[in-house]
């Protein structure tokens, strides 16, 4: 558990120390990529708790989501329609759904452990 | 493998968050892409504005000094003088001083062809007035109608009006006040070659600009001051 959190801290530190900025025109792509990554991570945690996690599904899901979301944003820019909003909305809904499932699973696990420890 | 993938993705997520934060919280640099000549022109305009402000400050400071020095009786006189000065600037009093006179009349060709004289087109007159102010006119009187800050030149029906009162069809006279005789001469030379004069010719009207005079008279504004 601590290793992924360490990875998170390392990523933040790298980003802040290098002070990398992207042009304002590409901000929508970055926010899409951020949401896709968040969605993949939360989806992965949910799959792990549901014991249906698969490495291939996890990695391909990440890349496919990124490509689709960036493709939508790119198409939207050239058609003059904010299509990236559709991706943001979809990822947002999935995030909340996955977080709700994770919450239920964690509560169920915690409740089960409590019951078992009381029986002992 | 699972832990490794999660670690990589968390690292990437952290990195993207930091980059997004840096992008959003860094003030965007506004590049000035003007060329040297444009910057020089802008600087010249600002300097002119600066001089005008300094002149106004000097006038107001002198007036303030006058108020401070004045006794009770003199205060009334100073205030009355100030009101008179402001009325002069606003165009509410007659003017007599340096300026030029412009005569607009139907073109001889139009008269020969028997064409009926019509009112000066509003857009042409507005453009002519704009040219006058641009080239140094201080105050303008069109056929006895003094232009003030709230004056409007517009068409009501088919009639050209100034200050909501109809002006006569050409021939008519426009009196223009300037600060000095030299400024009047400069204004005359610039008006002679202005595009507004050509526009008037298209409407079968000729423009004759008299030589600058020290005794140009402008009528005071008469009308609603609201």
mmCIF file of C-alpha atoms in Angstrom:
data_model
loop_
_atom_site.group_PDB
_atom_site.id
_atom_site.type_symbol
_atom_site.label_atom_id
_atom_site.label_comp_id
_atom_site.label_asym_id
_atom_site.label_seq_id
_atom_site.Cartn_x
_atom_site.Cartn_y
_atom_site.Cartn_z
ATOM 1 C CA UNK A 1 0.000 0.000 0.000
ATOM 2 C CA UNK A 2 2.778 2.353 0.902
ATOM 3 C CA UNK A 3 4.601 1.829 -2.412
ATOM 4 C CA UNK A 4 1.862 3.333 -4.596
ATOM 5 C CA UNK A 5 1.566 6.256 -2.168
ATOM 6 C CA UNK A 6 5.313 6.710 -2.368
ATOM 7 C CA UNK A 7 4.968 6.703 -6.154
ATOM 8 C CA UNK A 8 2.309 9.403 -5.878
ATOM 9 C CA UNK A 9 4.560 11.565 -3.677
ATOM 10 C CA UNK A 10 7.467 10.998 -6.077
ATOM 11 C CA UNK A 11 5.369 12.021 -9.072
ATOM 12 C CA UNK A 12 4.178 15.215 -7.349
ATOM 13 C CA UNK A 13 7.713 16.063 -6.251
ATOM 14 C CA UNK A 14 9.056 15.509 -9.773
ATOM 15 C CA UNK A 15 6.376 17.717 -11.291
ATOM 16 C CA UNK A 16 6.815 20.559 -8.790
ATOM 17 C CA UNK A 17 10.618 20.496 -8.868
ATOM 18 C CA UNK A 18 10.898 20.444 -12.654
ATOM 19 C CA UNK A 19 8.245 23.218 -12.833
ATOM 20 C CA UNK A 20 7.073 21.907 -16.198
ATOM 21 C CA UNK A 21 4.219 23.881 -17.717
ATOM 22 C CA UNK A 22 2.242 23.199 -20.838
ATOM 23 C CA UNK A 23 0.824 25.807 -23.230
ATOM 24 C CA UNK A 24 -2.663 27.029 -22.394
ATOM 25 C CA UNK A 25 -3.996 25.583 -25.673
ATOM 26 C CA UNK A 26 -3.279 22.036 -24.455
ATOM 27 C CA UNK A 27 -4.789 22.412 -20.994
ATOM 28 C CA UNK A 28 -7.923 20.484 -21.941
ATOM 29 C CA UNK A 29 -5.799 17.503 -23.049
ATOM 30 C CA UNK A 30 -3.937 17.482 -19.741
ATOM 31 C CA UNK A 31 -7.130 17.610 -17.696
ATOM 32 C CA UNK A 32 -8.511 14.731 -19.786
ATOM 33 C CA UNK A 33 -5.355 12.684 -19.200
ATOM 34 C CA UNK A 34 -5.569 13.432 -15.481
ATOM 35 C CA UNK A 35 -9.158 12.263 -15.268
ATOM 36 C CA UNK A 36 -8.430 9.145 -17.328
ATOM 37 C CA UNK A 37 -5.557 8.245 -14.995
ATOM 38 C CA UNK A 38 -7.727 8.841 -11.936
ATOM 39 C CA UNK A 39 -10.491 6.729 -13.434
ATOM 40 C CA UNK A 40 -8.069 3.890 -14.205
ATOM 41 C CA UNK A 41 -6.610 3.969 -10.691
ATOM 42 C CA UNK A 42 -9.978 3.974 -8.943
ATOM 43 C CA UNK A 43 -11.252 1.283 -11.328
ATOM 44 C CA UNK A 44 -8.172 -0.803 -10.548
ATOM 45 C CA UNK A 45 -8.697 -0.459 -6.807
ATOM 46 C CA UNK A 46 -12.337 -1.504 -7.240
ATOM 47 C CA UNK A 47 -11.360 -4.511 -9.343
ATOM 48 C CA UNK A 48 -8.755 -5.518 -6.743
ATOM 49 C CA UNK A 49 -11.329 -5.345 -3.930
ATOM 50 C CA UNK A 50 -13.821 -7.326 -6.029
ATOM 51 C CA UNK A 51 -11.036 -9.859 -6.755
ATOM 52 C CA UNK A 52 -11.475 -9.501 -10.526
ATOM 53 C CA UNK A 53 -8.287 -7.523 -11.159
ATOM 54 C CA UNK A 54 -6.355 -8.292 -14.329
ATOM 55 C CA UNK A 55 -3.072 -6.633 -15.340
ATOM 56 C CA UNK A 56 -3.815 -6.629 -19.067
ATOM 57 C CA UNK A 57 -7.297 -5.153 -18.586
ATOM 58 C CA UNK A 58 -5.858 -2.521 -16.251
ATOM 59 C CA UNK A 59 -3.077 -1.376 -18.609
ATOM 60 C CA UNK A 60 -5.105 -1.556 -21.828
ATOM 61 C CA UNK A 61 -7.984 0.212 -20.107
ATOM 62 C CA UNK A 62 -5.687 3.080 -19.192
ATOM 63 C CA UNK A 63 -4.287 3.499 -22.704
ATOM 64 C CA UNK A 64 -7.620 3.110 -24.432
ATOM 65 C CA UNK A 65 -9.278 5.658 -22.130
ATOM 66 C CA UNK A 66 -6.469 8.161 -22.686
ATOM 67 C CA UNK A 67 -6.535 7.724 -26.460
ATOM 68 C CA UNK A 68 -10.321 7.970 -26.677
ATOM 69 C CA UNK A 69 -10.525 10.997 -24.380
ATOM 70 C CA UNK A 70 -7.667 12.816 -26.155
ATOM 71 C CA UNK A 71 -9.208 11.905 -29.517
ATOM 72 C CA UNK A 72 -12.533 13.419 -28.436
ATOM 73 C CA UNK A 73 -10.798 16.586 -27.235
ATOM 74 C CA UNK A 74 -8.830 16.833 -30.492
ATOM 75 C CA UNK A 75 -11.967 16.355 -32.602
ATOM 76 C CA UNK A 76 -13.802 18.911 -30.476
ATOM 77 C CA UNK A 77 -11.077 21.514 -31.008
ATOM 78 C CA UNK A 78 -11.258 21.126 -34.782
ATOM 79 C CA UNK A 79 -15.047 21.038 -34.956
ATOM 80 C CA UNK A 80 -15.425 24.012 -32.642
ATOM 81 C CA UNK A 81 -17.478 21.972 -30.127
ATOM 82 C CA UNK A 82 -16.350 21.284 -26.555
ATOM 83 C CA UNK A 83 -16.386 17.487 -26.959
ATOM 84 C CA UNK A 84 -13.834 17.087 -24.173
ATOM 85 C CA UNK A 85 -16.690 17.928 -21.794
ATOM 86 C CA UNK A 86 -18.335 14.621 -22.765
ATOM 87 C CA UNK A 87 -15.205 12.737 -21.683
ATOM 88 C CA UNK A 88 -14.983 14.727 -18.436
ATOM 89 C CA UNK A 89 -18.618 13.989 -17.681
ATOM 90 C CA UNK A 90 -18.225 10.251 -18.456
ATOM 91 C CA UNK A 91 -15.074 9.932 -16.335
ATOM 92 C CA UNK A 92 -16.641 11.900 -13.532
ATOM 93 C CA UNK A 93 -19.686 9.612 -13.411
ATOM 94 C CA UNK A 94 -17.502 6.478 -13.514
ATOM 95 C CA UNK A 95 -15.288 7.886 -10.747
ATOM 96 C CA UNK A 96 -18.225 8.431 -8.425
ATOM 97 C CA UNK A 97 -19.677 5.028 -9.229
ATOM 98 C CA UNK A 98 -16.363 3.243 -8.580
ATOM 99 C CA UNK A 99 -15.769 5.187 -5.385
ATOM 100 C CA UNK A 100 -19.247 4.230 -4.195
ATOM 101 C CA UNK A 101 -18.518 0.539 -4.908
ATOM 102 C CA UNK A 102 -15.142 0.785 -3.128
ATOM 103 C CA UNK A 103 -16.815 2.375 -0.124
ATOM 104 C CA UNK A 104 -19.403 -0.430 0.053
ATOM 105 C CA UNK A 105 -16.748 -3.130 -0.319
ATOM 106 C CA UNK A 106 -14.536 -1.584 2.366
ATOM 107 C CA UNK A 107 -17.483 -1.210 4.725
ATOM 108 C CA UNK A 108 -18.536 -4.828 4.031
ATOM 109 C CA UNK A 109 -14.978 -6.077 4.668
ATOM 110 C CA UNK A 110 -14.662 -4.044 7.837
ATOM 111 C CA UNK A 111 -18.047 -5.199 9.073
ATOM 112 C CA UNK A 112 -17.129 -8.843 8.363
ATOM 113 C CA UNK A 113 -13.809 -8.547 10.191
ATOM 114 C CA UNK A 114 -15.555 -6.997 13.154
ATOM 115 C CA UNK A 115 -18.096 -9.800 13.282
ATOM 116 C CA UNK A 116 -15.347 -12.422 13.056
ATOM 117 C CA UNK A 117 -13.241 -10.811 15.791
ATOM 118 C CA UNK A 118 -16.312 -10.642 18.073
ATOM 119 C CA UNK A 119 -16.982 -14.334 17.517
ATOM 120 C CA UNK A 120 -13.411 -15.095 18.556
ATOM 121 C CA UNK B 1 3.243 -6.837 -10.903
ATOM 122 C CA UNK B 2 0.009 -5.349 -9.610
ATOM 123 C CA UNK B 3 1.830 -3.224 -7.050
ATOM 124 C CA UNK B 4 4.362 -2.095 -9.666
ATOM 125 C CA UNK B 5 1.639 -1.007 -12.103
ATOM 126 C CA UNK B 6 -0.237 0.832 -9.380
ATOM 127 C CA UNK B 7 2.972 2.559 -8.298
ATOM 128 C CA UNK B 8 3.755 3.652 -11.864
ATOM 129 C CA UNK B 9 0.262 4.938 -12.430
ATOM 130 C CA UNK B 10 0.162 6.755 -9.100
ATOM 131 C CA UNK B 11 3.520 8.328 -9.972
ATOM 132 C CA UNK B 12 2.176 9.423 -13.356
ATOM 133 C CA UNK B 13 -0.975 10.766 -11.724
ATOM 134 C CA UNK B 14 1.066 12.796 -9.231
ATOM 135 C CA UNK B 15 3.226 14.157 -12.017
ATOM 136 C CA UNK B 16 0.193 15.213 -14.098
ATOM 137 C CA UNK B 17 -1.409 16.897 -11.083
ATOM 138 C CA UNK B 18 1.798 18.855 -10.426
ATOM 139 C CA UNK B 19 2.092 19.907 -14.096
ATOM 140 C CA UNK B 20 -1.580 20.997 -14.147
ATOM 141 C CA UNK B 21 -1.040 22.976 -10.941
ATOM 142 C CA UNK B 22 2.059 24.659 -12.374
ATOM 143 C CA UNK B 23 0.226 25.533 -15.605
ATOM 144 C CA UNK B 24 -2.831 26.991 -13.890
ATOM 145 C CA UNK B 25 -0.985 28.969 -11.227
ATOM 146 C CA UNK B 26 1.680 30.486 -13.431
ATOM 147 C CA UNK B 27 0.707 33.918 -14.757
ATOM 148 C CA UNK B 28 0.650 33.880 -18.556
ATOM 149 C CA UNK B 29 3.250 36.092 -20.170
ATOM 150 C CA UNK B 30 1.702 38.760 -22.363
ATOM 151 C CA UNK B 31 4.037 39.429 -25.241
ATOM 152 C CA UNK B 32 4.121 42.903 -26.734
ATOM 153 C CA UNK B 33 4.428 42.239 -30.480
ATOM 154 C CA UNK B 34 4.192 45.852 -31.628
ATOM 155 C CA UNK B 35 6.900 47.134 -33.947
ATOM 156 C CA UNK B 36 9.093 50.113 -33.054
ATOM 157 C CA UNK B 37 7.056 52.619 -35.036
ATOM 158 C CA UNK B 38 3.798 51.623 -33.288
ATOM 159 C CA UNK B 39 5.473 51.919 -29.899
ATOM 160 C CA UNK B 40 6.837 55.349 -30.803
ATOM 161 C CA UNK B 41 3.388 56.489 -31.913
ATOM 162 C CA UNK B 42 1.824 55.191 -28.710
ATOM 163 C CA UNK B 43 4.563 56.968 -26.726
ATOM 164 C CA UNK B 44 3.940 60.229 -28.625
ATOM 165 C CA UNK B 45 0.196 59.999 -27.886
ATOM 166 C CA UNK B 46 0.876 59.345 -24.205
ATOM 167 C CA UNK B 47 3.228 62.329 -24.064
ATOM 168 C CA UNK B 48 0.594 64.571 -25.630
ATOM 169 C CA UNK B 49 -1.912 63.323 -23.068
ATOM 170 C CA UNK B 50 0.652 63.910 -20.319
ATOM 171 C CA UNK B 51 1.179 67.520 -21.473
ATOM 172 C CA UNK B 52 -2.568 68.107 -21.613
ATOM 173 C CA UNK B 53 -2.965 66.764 -18.054
ATOM 174 C CA UNK B 54 -0.113 68.951 -16.802
ATOM 175 C CA UNK B 55 -1.756 71.986 -18.404
ATOM 176 C CA UNK B 56 -5.076 71.134 -16.727
ATOM 177 C CA UNK B 57 -3.344 70.618 -13.379
ATOM 178 C CA UNK B 58 -1.637 73.998 -13.743
ATOM 179 C CA UNK B 59 -4.945 75.716 -14.517
ATOM 180 C CA UNK B 60 -6.725 74.075 -11.610
ATOM 181 C CA UNK B 61 -3.847 74.836 -9.245
ATOM 182 C CA UNK B 62 -3.911 78.503 -10.302
ATOM 183 C CA UNK B 63 -7.657 78.572 -9.740
ATOM 184 C CA UNK B 64 -7.257 76.964 -6.312
ATOM 185 C CA UNK B 65 -4.631 79.521 -5.380
ATOM 186 C CA UNK B 66 -6.984 82.279 -6.499
ATOM 187 C CA UNK B 67 -9.776 80.848 -4.317
ATOM 188 C CA UNK B 68 -7.506 80.599 -1.316
ATOM 189 C CA UNK B 69 -6.293 84.173 -1.649
ATOM 190 C CA UNK B 70 -9.704 85.654 -2.305
ATOM 191 C CA UNK B 71 -11.702 87.419 0.403
ATOM 192 C CA UNK B 72 -15.442 86.865 0.741
ATOM 193 C CA UNK B 73 -16.294 89.545 -1.840
ATOM 194 C CA UNK B 74 -13.645 88.394 -4.230
ATOM 195 C CA UNK B 75 -14.753 84.761 -3.874
ATOM 196 C CA UNK B 76 -18.047 85.542 -5.550
ATOM 197 C CA UNK B 77 -16.214 87.293 -8.384
ATOM 198 C CA UNK B 78 -13.777 84.392 -8.777
ATOM 199 C CA UNK B 79 -16.633 81.910 -8.897
ATOM 200 C CA UNK B 80 -18.489 84.045 -11.403
ATOM 201 C CA UNK B 81 -15.337 84.250 -13.532
ATOM 202 C CA UNK B 82 -14.974 80.466 -13.336
ATOM 203 C CA UNK B 83 -18.569 79.963 -14.419
ATOM 204 C CA UNK B 84 -18.071 82.368 -17.339
ATOM 205 C CA UNK B 85 -14.897 80.531 -18.333
ATOM 206 C CA UNK B 86 -16.658 77.172 -18.223
ATOM 207 C CA UNK B 87 -19.561 78.557 -20.271
ATOM 208 C CA UNK B 88 -17.071 79.712 -22.880
ATOM 209 C CA UNK B 89 -15.439 76.296 -22.998
ATOM 210 C CA UNK B 90 -18.829 74.588 -23.210
ATOM 211 C CA UNK B 91 -19.963 76.823 -26.082
ATOM 212 C CA UNK B 92 -22.727 78.681 -24.261
ATOM 213 C CA UNK B 93 -21.326 82.132 -24.989
ATOM 214 C CA UNK B 94 -20.578 83.844 -28.313
ATOM 215 C CA UNK B 95 -17.034 83.506 -29.598
ATOM 216 C CA UNK B 96 -14.907 86.040 -31.374
ATOM 217 C CA UNK B 97 -11.332 85.151 -32.134
ATOM 218 C CA UNK B 98 -9.017 83.256 -34.470
ATOM 219 C CA UNK B 99 -10.663 80.842 -36.846
ATOM 220 C CA UNK B 100 -11.762 80.131 -40.372
ATOM 221 C CA UNK B 101 -15.034 80.190 -42.300
ATOM 222 C CA UNK B 102 -16.163 77.440 -44.648
ATOM 223 C CA UNK B 103 -18.833 78.056 -47.281
ATOM 224 C CA UNK B 104 -20.717 75.064 -48.673
ATOM 225 C CA UNK B 105 -22.742 75.739 -51.818
ATOM 226 C CA UNK B 106 -24.326 73.731 -54.627
ATOM 227 C CA UNK B 107 -21.826 72.929 -57.416
ATOM 228 C CA UNK B 108 -22.107 75.063 -60.527
ATOM 229 C CA UNK B 109 -22.538 71.954 -62.662
ATOM 230 C CA UNK B 110 -25.521 70.867 -60.560
ATOM 231 C CA UNK B 111 -27.067 74.329 -60.825
ATOM 232 C CA UNK B 112 -26.518 74.357 -64.594
ATOM 233 C CA UNK B 113 -28.192 70.978 -64.943
ATOM 234 C CA UNK B 114 -31.129 72.249 -62.939
ATOM 235 C CA UNK B 115 -30.648 69.805 -60.071
ATOM 236 C CA UNK B 116 -32.480 70.815 -56.929
ATOM 237 C CA UNK B 117 -30.295 71.496 -53.909
ATOM 238 C CA UNK B 118 -30.742 68.968 -51.157
ATOM 239 C CA UNK B 119 -29.698 68.882 -47.512
ATOM 240 C CA UNK B 120 -26.136 67.923 -46.756
ATOM 241 C CA UNK B 121 -26.047 64.148 -46.096
ATOM 242 C CA UNK B 122 -25.672 63.499 -42.376
ATOM 243 C CA UNK B 123 -22.797 61.024 -42.685
ATOM 244 C CA UNK B 124 -20.813 63.421 -44.886
ATOM 245 C CA UNK B 125 -21.398 66.302 -42.484
ATOM 246 C CA UNK B 126 -20.419 64.131 -39.502
ATOM 247 C CA UNK B 127 -17.251 63.063 -41.238
ATOM 248 C CA UNK B 128 -16.464 66.698 -42.107
ATOM 249 C CA UNK B 129 -16.989 67.740 -38.481
ATOM 250 C CA UNK B 130 -14.760 64.862 -37.301
ATOM 251 C CA UNK B 131 -12.041 66.013 -39.679
ATOM 252 C CA UNK B 132 -12.308 69.563 -38.348
ATOM 253 C CA UNK B 133 -11.894 68.425 -34.749
ATOM 254 C CA UNK B 134 -9.100 66.055 -35.699
ATOM 255 C CA UNK B 135 -7.162 68.849 -37.413
ATOM 256 C CA UNK B 136 -7.379 71.303 -34.506
ATOM 257 C CA UNK B 137 -10.806 72.938 -34.414
ATOM 258 C CA UNK B 138 -11.761 74.163 -30.959
ATOM 259 C CA UNK B 139 -15.378 74.954 -31.635
ATOM 260 C CA UNK B 140 -17.727 74.737 -34.614
ATOM 261 C CA UNK B 141 -20.850 76.621 -35.662
ATOM 262 C CA UNK B 142 -22.879 75.105 -38.513
ATOM 263 C CA UNK B 143 -25.294 77.602 -40.040
ATOM 264 C CA UNK B 144 -25.751 79.342 -36.695
ATOM 265 C CA UNK B 145 -26.026 76.124 -34.682
ATOM 266 C CA UNK B 146 -23.148 75.820 -32.195
ATOM 267 C CA UNK B 147 -21.854 72.316 -31.610
ATOM 268 C CA UNK B 148 -21.382 71.391 -27.951
ATOM 269 C CA UNK B 149 -20.462 68.096 -26.282
ATOM 270 C CA UNK B 150 -24.024 66.783 -26.447
ATOM 271 C CA UNK B 151 -24.858 68.029 -29.942
ATOM 272 C CA UNK B 152 -26.230 65.515 -32.412
ATOM 273 C CA UNK B 153 -26.148 65.702 -36.191
ATOM 274 C CA UNK B 154 -28.886 63.471 -37.565
ATOM 275 C CA UNK B 155 -31.667 63.153 -40.090
ATOM 276 C CA UNK B 156 -35.240 63.771 -38.973
ATOM 277 C CA UNK B 157 -37.523 62.915 -41.860
ATOM 278 C CA UNK B 158 -35.523 64.031 -44.890
ATOM 279 C CA UNK B 159 -34.059 67.032 -43.145
ATOM 280 C CA UNK B 160 -30.546 67.294 -41.742
ATOM 281 C CA UNK B 161 -30.683 68.613 -38.207
ATOM 282 C CA UNK B 162 -28.127 69.900 -35.727
ATOM 283 C CA UNK B 163 -29.176 70.175 -32.059
ATOM 284 C CA UNK B 164 -32.580 68.830 -33.170
ATOM 285 C CA UNK B 165 -33.130 71.940 -35.306
ATOM 286 C CA UNK B 166 -33.139 71.822 -39.088
ATOM 287 C CA UNK B 167 -30.307 73.590 -40.841
ATOM 288 C CA UNK B 168 -30.771 75.332 -44.143
ATOM 289 C CA UNK B 169 -30.003 73.672 -47.436
ATOM 290 C CA UNK B 170 -26.748 74.763 -49.058
ATOM 291 C CA UNK B 171 -25.489 77.461 -49.471
ATOM 292 C CA UNK B 172 -24.597 77.584 -45.810
ATOM 293 C CA UNK B 173 -21.682 78.728 -43.697
ATOM 294 C CA UNK B 174 -19.630 76.903 -41.091
ATOM 295 C CA UNK B 175 -17.522 78.932 -38.671
ATOM 296 C CA UNK B 176 -14.614 77.187 -36.984
ATOM 297 C CA UNK B 177 -12.745 78.531 -33.968
ATOM 298 C CA UNK B 178 -9.106 77.666 -33.319
ATOM 299 C CA UNK B 179 -6.646 78.518 -30.573
ATOM 300 C CA UNK B 180 -4.351 80.655 -32.743
ATOM 301 C CA UNK B 181 -4.147 82.073 -36.248
ATOM 302 C CA UNK B 182 -1.389 79.595 -37.075
ATOM 303 C CA UNK B 183 -3.612 76.723 -35.979
ATOM 304 C CA UNK B 184 -6.345 78.152 -38.209
ATOM 305 C CA UNK B 185 -3.988 78.146 -41.209
ATOM 306 C CA UNK B 186 -2.940 74.542 -40.489
ATOM 307 C CA UNK B 187 -6.604 73.546 -40.202
ATOM 308 C CA UNK B 188 -7.401 75.257 -43.500
ATOM 309 C CA UNK B 189 -4.597 73.463 -45.314
ATOM 310 C CA UNK B 190 -5.631 70.077 -43.936
ATOM 311 C CA UNK B 191 -9.311 70.589 -44.699
ATOM 312 C CA UNK B 192 -8.529 71.500 -48.297
ATOM 313 C CA UNK B 193 -7.093 68.019 -48.907
ATOM 314 C CA UNK B 194 -9.416 66.045 -46.613
ATOM 315 C CA UNK B 195 -11.555 63.239 -48.019
ATOM 316 C CA UNK B 196 -14.692 64.792 -46.539
ATOM 317 C CA UNK B 197 -14.423 67.662 -49.049
ATOM 318 C CA UNK B 198 -14.309 65.112 -51.882
ATOM 319 C CA UNK B 199 -17.378 63.381 -50.410
ATOM 320 C CA UNK B 200 -19.226 66.690 -50.447
ATOM 321 C CA UNK B 201 -18.328 67.111 -54.138
ATOM 322 C CA UNK B 202 -19.889 63.703 -54.882
ATOM 323 C CA UNK B 203 -23.091 65.134 -53.376
ATOM 324 C CA UNK B 204 -22.876 68.087 -55.830
ATOM 325 C CA UNK B 205 -21.629 70.496 -53.196
ATOM 326 C CA UNK B 206 -18.566 72.691 -53.337
ATOM 327 C CA UNK B 207 -16.498 73.803 -50.381
ATOM 328 C CA UNK B 208 -14.786 77.159 -50.175
ATOM 329 C CA UNK B 209 -12.494 77.726 -47.219
ATOM 330 C CA UNK B 210 -11.659 81.341 -46.451
ATOM 331 C CA UNK B 211 -8.282 82.518 -45.218
ATOM 332 C CA UNK B 212 -7.803 82.520 -41.440
ATOM 333 C CA UNK B 213 -9.234 85.507 -39.658
ATOM 334 C CA UNK B 214 -8.651 87.021 -36.210
ATOM 335 C CA UNK B 215 -12.347 87.958 -35.954
ATOM 336 C CA UNK B 216 -14.217 84.755 -36.626
ATOM 337 C CA UNK B 217 -17.572 84.844 -34.860
ATOM 338 C CA UNK B 218 -19.435 81.821 -33.562
ATOM 339 C CA UNK B 219 -22.980 81.970 -32.255
ATOM 340 C CA UNK B 220 -23.646 80.681 -28.730
ATOM 341 C CA UNK B 221 -25.474 77.413 -28.187
ATOM 342 C CA UNK B 222 -29.161 78.004 -27.710
ATOM 343 C CA UNK B 223 -31.227 75.120 -26.522
ATOM 344 C CA UNK B 224 -31.931 72.538 -23.861
ATOM 345 C CA UNK B 225 -28.808 71.920 -21.773
ATOM 346 C CA UNK B 226 -29.950 68.536 -20.444
#
